[in-house]
mmCIF file of C-alpha atoms and ligand atoms in Angstrom:
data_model
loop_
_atom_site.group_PDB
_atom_site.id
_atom_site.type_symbol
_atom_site.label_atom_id
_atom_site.label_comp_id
_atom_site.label_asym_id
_atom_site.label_seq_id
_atom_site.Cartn_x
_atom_site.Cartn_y
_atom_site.Cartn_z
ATOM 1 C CA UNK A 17 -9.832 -0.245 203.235
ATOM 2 C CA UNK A 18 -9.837 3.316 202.469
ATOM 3 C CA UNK A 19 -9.572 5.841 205.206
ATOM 4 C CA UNK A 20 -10.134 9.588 204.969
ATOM 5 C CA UNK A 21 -8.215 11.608 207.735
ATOM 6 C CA UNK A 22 -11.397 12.824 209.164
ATOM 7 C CA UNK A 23 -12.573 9.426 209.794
ATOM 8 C CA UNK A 24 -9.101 8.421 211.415
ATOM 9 C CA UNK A 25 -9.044 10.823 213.355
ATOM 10 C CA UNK A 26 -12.614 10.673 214.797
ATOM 11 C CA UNK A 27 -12.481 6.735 215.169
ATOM 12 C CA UNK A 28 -10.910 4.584 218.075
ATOM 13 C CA UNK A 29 -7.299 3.517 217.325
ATOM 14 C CA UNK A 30 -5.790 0.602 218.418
ATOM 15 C CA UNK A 31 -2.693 -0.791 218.484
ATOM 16 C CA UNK A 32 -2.744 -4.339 217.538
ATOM 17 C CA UNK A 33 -5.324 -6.252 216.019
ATOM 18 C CA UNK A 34 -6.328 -8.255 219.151
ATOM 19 C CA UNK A 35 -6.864 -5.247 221.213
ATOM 20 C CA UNK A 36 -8.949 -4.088 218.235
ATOM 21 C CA UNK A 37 -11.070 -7.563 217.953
ATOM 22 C CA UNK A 38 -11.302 -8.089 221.755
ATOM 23 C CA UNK A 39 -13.463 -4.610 222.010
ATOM 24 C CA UNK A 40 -15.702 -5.382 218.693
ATOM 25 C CA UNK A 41 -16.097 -9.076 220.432
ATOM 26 C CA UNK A 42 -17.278 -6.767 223.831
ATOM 27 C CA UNK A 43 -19.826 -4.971 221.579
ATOM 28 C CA UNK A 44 -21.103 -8.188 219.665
ATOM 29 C CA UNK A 45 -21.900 -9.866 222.553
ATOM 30 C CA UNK A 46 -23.418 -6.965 224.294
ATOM 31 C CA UNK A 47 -25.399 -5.151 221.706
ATOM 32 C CA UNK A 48 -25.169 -7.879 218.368
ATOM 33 C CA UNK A 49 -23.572 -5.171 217.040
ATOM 34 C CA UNK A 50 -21.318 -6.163 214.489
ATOM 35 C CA UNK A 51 -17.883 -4.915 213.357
ATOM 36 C CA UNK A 52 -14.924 -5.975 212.241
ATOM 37 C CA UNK A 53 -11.218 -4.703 212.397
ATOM 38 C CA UNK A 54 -9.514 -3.481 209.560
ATOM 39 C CA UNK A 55 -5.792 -1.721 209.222
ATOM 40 C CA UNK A 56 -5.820 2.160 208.341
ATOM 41 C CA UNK A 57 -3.513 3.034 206.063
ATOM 42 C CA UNK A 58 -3.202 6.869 207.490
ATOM 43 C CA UNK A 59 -2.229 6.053 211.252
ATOM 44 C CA UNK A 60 -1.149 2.369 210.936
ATOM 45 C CA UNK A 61 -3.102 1.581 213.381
ATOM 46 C CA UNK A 62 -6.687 -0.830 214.034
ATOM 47 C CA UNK A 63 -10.307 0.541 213.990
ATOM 48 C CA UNK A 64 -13.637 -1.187 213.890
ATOM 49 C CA UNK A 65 -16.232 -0.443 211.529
ATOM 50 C CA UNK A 66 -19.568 -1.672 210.685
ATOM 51 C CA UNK A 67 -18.962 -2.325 207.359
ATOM 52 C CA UNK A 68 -19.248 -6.000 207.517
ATOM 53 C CA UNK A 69 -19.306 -6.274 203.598
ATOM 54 C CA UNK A 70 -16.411 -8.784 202.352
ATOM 55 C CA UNK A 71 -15.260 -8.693 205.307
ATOM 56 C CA UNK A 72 -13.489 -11.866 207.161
ATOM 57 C CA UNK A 73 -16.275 -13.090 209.837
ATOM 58 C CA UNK A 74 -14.573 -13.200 213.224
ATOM 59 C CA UNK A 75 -14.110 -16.627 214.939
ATOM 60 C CA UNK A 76 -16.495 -15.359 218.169
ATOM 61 C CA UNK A 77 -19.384 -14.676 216.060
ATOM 62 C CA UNK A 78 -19.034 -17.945 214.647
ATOM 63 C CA UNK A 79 -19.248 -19.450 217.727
ATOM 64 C CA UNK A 80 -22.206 -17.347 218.284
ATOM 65 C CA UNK A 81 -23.649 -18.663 214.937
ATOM 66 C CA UNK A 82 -23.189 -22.411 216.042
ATOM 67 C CA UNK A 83 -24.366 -22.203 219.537
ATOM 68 C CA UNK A 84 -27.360 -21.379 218.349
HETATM 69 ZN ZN1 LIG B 119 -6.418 5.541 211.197
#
């Protein structure tokens, strides 16, 4: 995904993609808000956006999905 700097810079970084998912998983299951991780190609590092478009769907919120 593209990244502009000013977007990099404003968002949360994190370092691995776990660490990334683990906090978007927090915010799913508290607010049904959902992102999903991608890698920015500026700092090399994880954010989370809400741009769920084409996205992979994460294995918690299929969980969610099924428990329903
Ligand atoms: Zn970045």
């Amino acid at each position: 995904m593209k990244t502009s700097p000013s977007i990099c810079r404003r968002k949360a970084r994190y370092s691995s993609r776990d660490a990334a998912e683990s906090v978007a998983q927090g915010v799913f299951e508290r607010d049904a808000l959902k992102l999903r991780v991608y890698a920015c190609e500026l700092c090399r590092d994880f954010h989370l956006t809400s741009r769920t478009k084409g996205m992979k769907v994460p294995a918690y919120e299929l969980e969610q999905f099924r428990r329903k």
